Tab-separated table of C-alpha atoms in Angstrom:
chain	number	residue	atom	x	y	z
A	10	MET	CA	-166.008	83.933	-21.521
A	11	LYS	CA	-165.264	80.068	-21.148
A	12	LYS	CA	-164.325	80.310	-24.691
A	13	ILE	CA	-161.869	83.128	-24.488
A	14	ALA	CA	-160.502	81.346	-21.359
A	15	LEU	CA	-160.128	78.121	-22.938
A	16	SER	CA	-158.404	79.615	-26.211
A	17	LEU	CA	-156.079	81.962	-23.824
A	18	ALA	CA	-154.910	78.305	-22.056
A	19	VAL	CA	-154.111	76.706	-25.348
A	20	ILE	CA	-152.222	79.665	-26.924
A	21	PHE	CA	-150.283	79.682	-23.558
A	22	SER	CA	-149.592	76.138	-23.394
A	23	PHE	CA	-148.404	76.036	-27.072
A	24	GLY	CA	-146.228	79.314	-26.483
A	25	ILE	CA	-144.751	77.277	-23.577
A	26	TYR	CA	-144.287	74.272	-25.521
A	27	ALA	CA	-142.817	76.038	-28.371
A	28	PHE	CA	-140.174	78.146	-25.971
A	29	PHE	CA	-138.768	74.509	-24.499
A	30	LEU	CA	-138.871	73.208	-27.910
A	31	LYS	CA	-136.444	75.970	-29.263
A	32	THR	CA	-134.385	75.959	-26.062
A	33	GLY	CA	-133.798	72.436	-26.715
A	34	GLU	CA	-132.733	72.674	-29.953
A	35	GLN	CA	-130.135	75.478	-29.060
A	36	ASP	CA	-128.963	73.141	-26.181
A	37	ALA	CA	-128.287	70.386	-28.635
A	38	SER	CA	-126.478	72.286	-31.327
A	39	SER	CA	-124.282	74.391	-28.801
A	40	THR	CA	-123.417	70.722	-27.109
A	41	ALA	CA	-122.258	69.443	-30.659
A	42	ALA	CA	-120.387	72.345	-31.518
A	43	THR	CA	-118.375	72.491	-28.246
A	44	GLU	CA	-117.756	68.712	-27.933
A	45	PRO	CA	-114.232	68.001	-27.810
A	46	ALA	CA	-112.592	66.192	-30.608
A	47	PRO	CA	-111.643	62.510	-29.736
A	48	ALA	CA	-108.154	61.953	-28.719
A	49	GLU	CA	-105.692	60.097	-30.629
A	50	SER	CA	-105.666	56.207	-29.773
A	51	ALA	CA	-102.689	55.083	-27.967
A	52	GLY	CA	-100.343	52.417	-29.141
A	53	ASN	CA	-100.529	53.151	-32.628
A	54	THR	CA	-96.945	54.623	-33.292
A	55	ALA	CA	-93.634	52.617	-33.436
A	56	ALA	CA	-92.010	55.116	-30.798
A	57	ASP	CA	-94.106	53.529	-28.312
A	58	GLY	CA	-94.009	49.960	-29.438
A	59	GLY	CA	-97.063	49.670	-31.280
A	60	ILE	CA	-97.824	49.487	-34.769
A	61	SER	CA	-95.844	51.350	-36.916
A	62	PRO	CA	-97.580	54.299	-38.991
A	63	SER	CA	-98.848	53.595	-42.475
A	64	PRO	CA	-97.330	55.353	-45.354
A	65	ASN	CA	-98.768	58.410	-46.357
A	66	THR	CA	-102.110	58.211	-48.582
A	67	TYR	CA	-102.477	61.518	-49.256
A	68	LYS	CA	-100.294	64.792	-50.403
A	69	ASP	CA	-99.613	67.801	-48.351
A	70	GLY	CA	-101.503	70.610	-49.493
A	71	THR	CA	-104.604	72.326	-50.175
A	72	PHE	CA	-107.053	70.786	-52.439
A	73	THR	CA	-110.687	72.334	-53.685
A	74	GLY	CA	-113.307	70.122	-54.077
A	75	LYS	CA	-116.045	70.194	-56.877
A	76	SER	CA	-119.000	72.792	-56.925
A	77	ILE	CA	-121.936	70.900	-56.183
A	78	ASP	CA	-125.222	72.203	-56.992
A	79	VAL	CA	-127.554	71.800	-53.950
A	80	PHE	CA	-131.254	72.847	-53.991
A	81	TYR	CA	-130.632	76.438	-52.482
A	82	GLY	CA	-127.443	77.133	-54.400
A	83	ASN	CA	-123.751	75.586	-54.550
A	84	VAL	CA	-121.540	74.140	-52.135
A	85	ARG	CA	-117.698	73.719	-52.771
A	86	VAL	CA	-114.836	73.480	-50.222
A	87	SER	CA	-111.225	73.616	-50.029
A	88	ALA	CA	-109.050	71.082	-47.591
A	89	THR	CA	-105.731	71.657	-46.413
A	90	LEU	CA	-104.092	68.347	-45.362
A	91	LYS	CA	-100.794	67.541	-43.851
A	92	SER	CA	-98.742	64.619	-42.750
A	93	ASP	CA	-102.187	62.372	-43.843
A	94	ARG	CA	-104.463	64.439	-41.681
A	95	ILE	CA	-107.245	67.156	-42.306
A	96	THR	CA	-106.083	70.379	-41.088
A	97	ASP	CA	-108.435	73.021	-42.252
A	98	ILE	CA	-111.402	73.199	-44.231
A	99	VAL	CA	-112.650	76.477	-46.068
A	100	PHE	CA	-116.045	77.088	-47.488
A	101	LEU	CA	-115.954	78.434	-50.795
A	102	GLU	CA	-119.379	78.589	-51.752
A	103	TYR	CA	-122.504	77.979	-49.557
A	104	PRO	CA	-126.108	78.827	-49.823
A	105	ASN	CA	-126.617	82.528	-49.260
A	106	ASP	CA	-128.760	84.194	-51.495
A	107	ASN	CA	-131.556	84.958	-48.984
A	108	PRO	CA	-131.698	85.285	-45.313
A	109	THR	CA	-132.984	81.875	-44.341
A	110	SER	CA	-130.396	80.202	-46.442
A	111	LEU	CA	-127.588	82.247	-44.996
A	112	GLY	CA	-128.778	81.324	-41.202
A	113	LYS	CA	-129.010	77.599	-42.214
A	114	SER	CA	-125.347	77.619	-43.719
A	115	ASN	CA	-124.165	79.598	-40.903
A	116	GLY	CA	-125.341	77.411	-38.389
A	117	ALA	CA	-124.340	74.257	-40.598
A	118	MET	CA	-120.917	75.065	-41.511
A	119	PRO	CA	-118.922	75.340	-38.307
A	120	LEU	CA	-120.464	71.731	-37.449
A	121	LEU	CA	-119.783	69.951	-40.657
A	122	LYS	CA	-116.163	71.611	-40.514
A	123	GLN	CA	-115.366	70.366	-36.901
A	124	GLU	CA	-116.902	66.845	-37.337
A	125	ALA	CA	-115.147	66.541	-40.821
A	126	ILE	CA	-111.678	67.518	-39.084
A	127	ALA	CA	-112.380	65.248	-35.988
A	128	ASN	CA	-113.297	61.996	-37.996
A	129	GLN	CA	-110.727	62.917	-40.650
A	130	SER	CA	-113.255	62.115	-43.190
A	131	ALA	CA	-115.937	63.398	-45.391
A	132	ASP	CA	-118.444	60.890	-43.555
A	133	VAL	CA	-120.261	63.499	-41.209
A	134	HIS	CA	-123.972	63.553	-39.868
A	135	ILE	CA	-126.298	65.397	-41.833
A	136	VAL	CA	-127.278	68.687	-40.124
A	137	SER	CA	-130.776	69.129	-39.206
A	138	GLY	CA	-132.378	71.781	-41.564
A	139	ALA	CA	-129.256	71.924	-43.732
A	140	THR	CA	-129.658	68.449	-45.304
A	141	GLU	CA	-128.848	69.807	-48.799
A	142	THR	CA	-125.889	71.685	-47.554
A	143	SER	CA	-124.441	68.770	-45.791
A	144	SER	CA	-124.847	66.236	-48.487
A	145	GLY	CA	-122.847	68.855	-50.788
A	146	PHE	CA	-120.274	69.554	-48.245
A	147	MET	CA	-119.603	65.561	-47.996
A	148	ASP	CA	-119.538	65.407	-51.877
A	149	SER	CA	-117.207	68.233	-52.330
A	150	LEU	CA	-114.665	67.122	-49.447
A	151	GLU	CA	-114.621	63.747	-50.927
A	152	SER	CA	-113.565	65.213	-54.292
A	153	ALA	CA	-110.898	67.412	-52.680
A	154	MET	CA	-109.792	64.517	-51.069
A	155	ASP	CA	-109.723	62.307	-54.024
A	156	GLN	CA	-107.235	64.949	-55.506
A	157	ALA	CA	-105.096	64.541	-52.682
A	158	LYS	CA	-104.593	60.681	-52.848
A	159	ILE	CA	-101.311	59.507	-53.655
């Protein structure tokens, strides 16, 4: 009887631990997804007496990056640039051949896109659980931006 009670206590404790661990992961990912993009820094335009804007570095348009082979499939993005700013990123290819890959991709893609647009760069954080997809995203976005360089 003592063994059964002890076993149930261990199982119950593990269940509570797993529940709180899962809840913490969801809170962290939802916080990252809803975090506002950083505001533009003040005083950097000629109109307000700051430094004049730099000449354009990128052409306006939509540019498609290379297809990057990651462990679970390919990652390929297109980036839309206007006035030297990334305005949109579209995933053209992403790991989706099984439910696990699709779930991880669906979780990672909005975070990667949001951070790249906020940073105006392909330099983003790796999304936990989607390391290969994150790396492929950075490489494909970098190649799209390279095509847009003047």
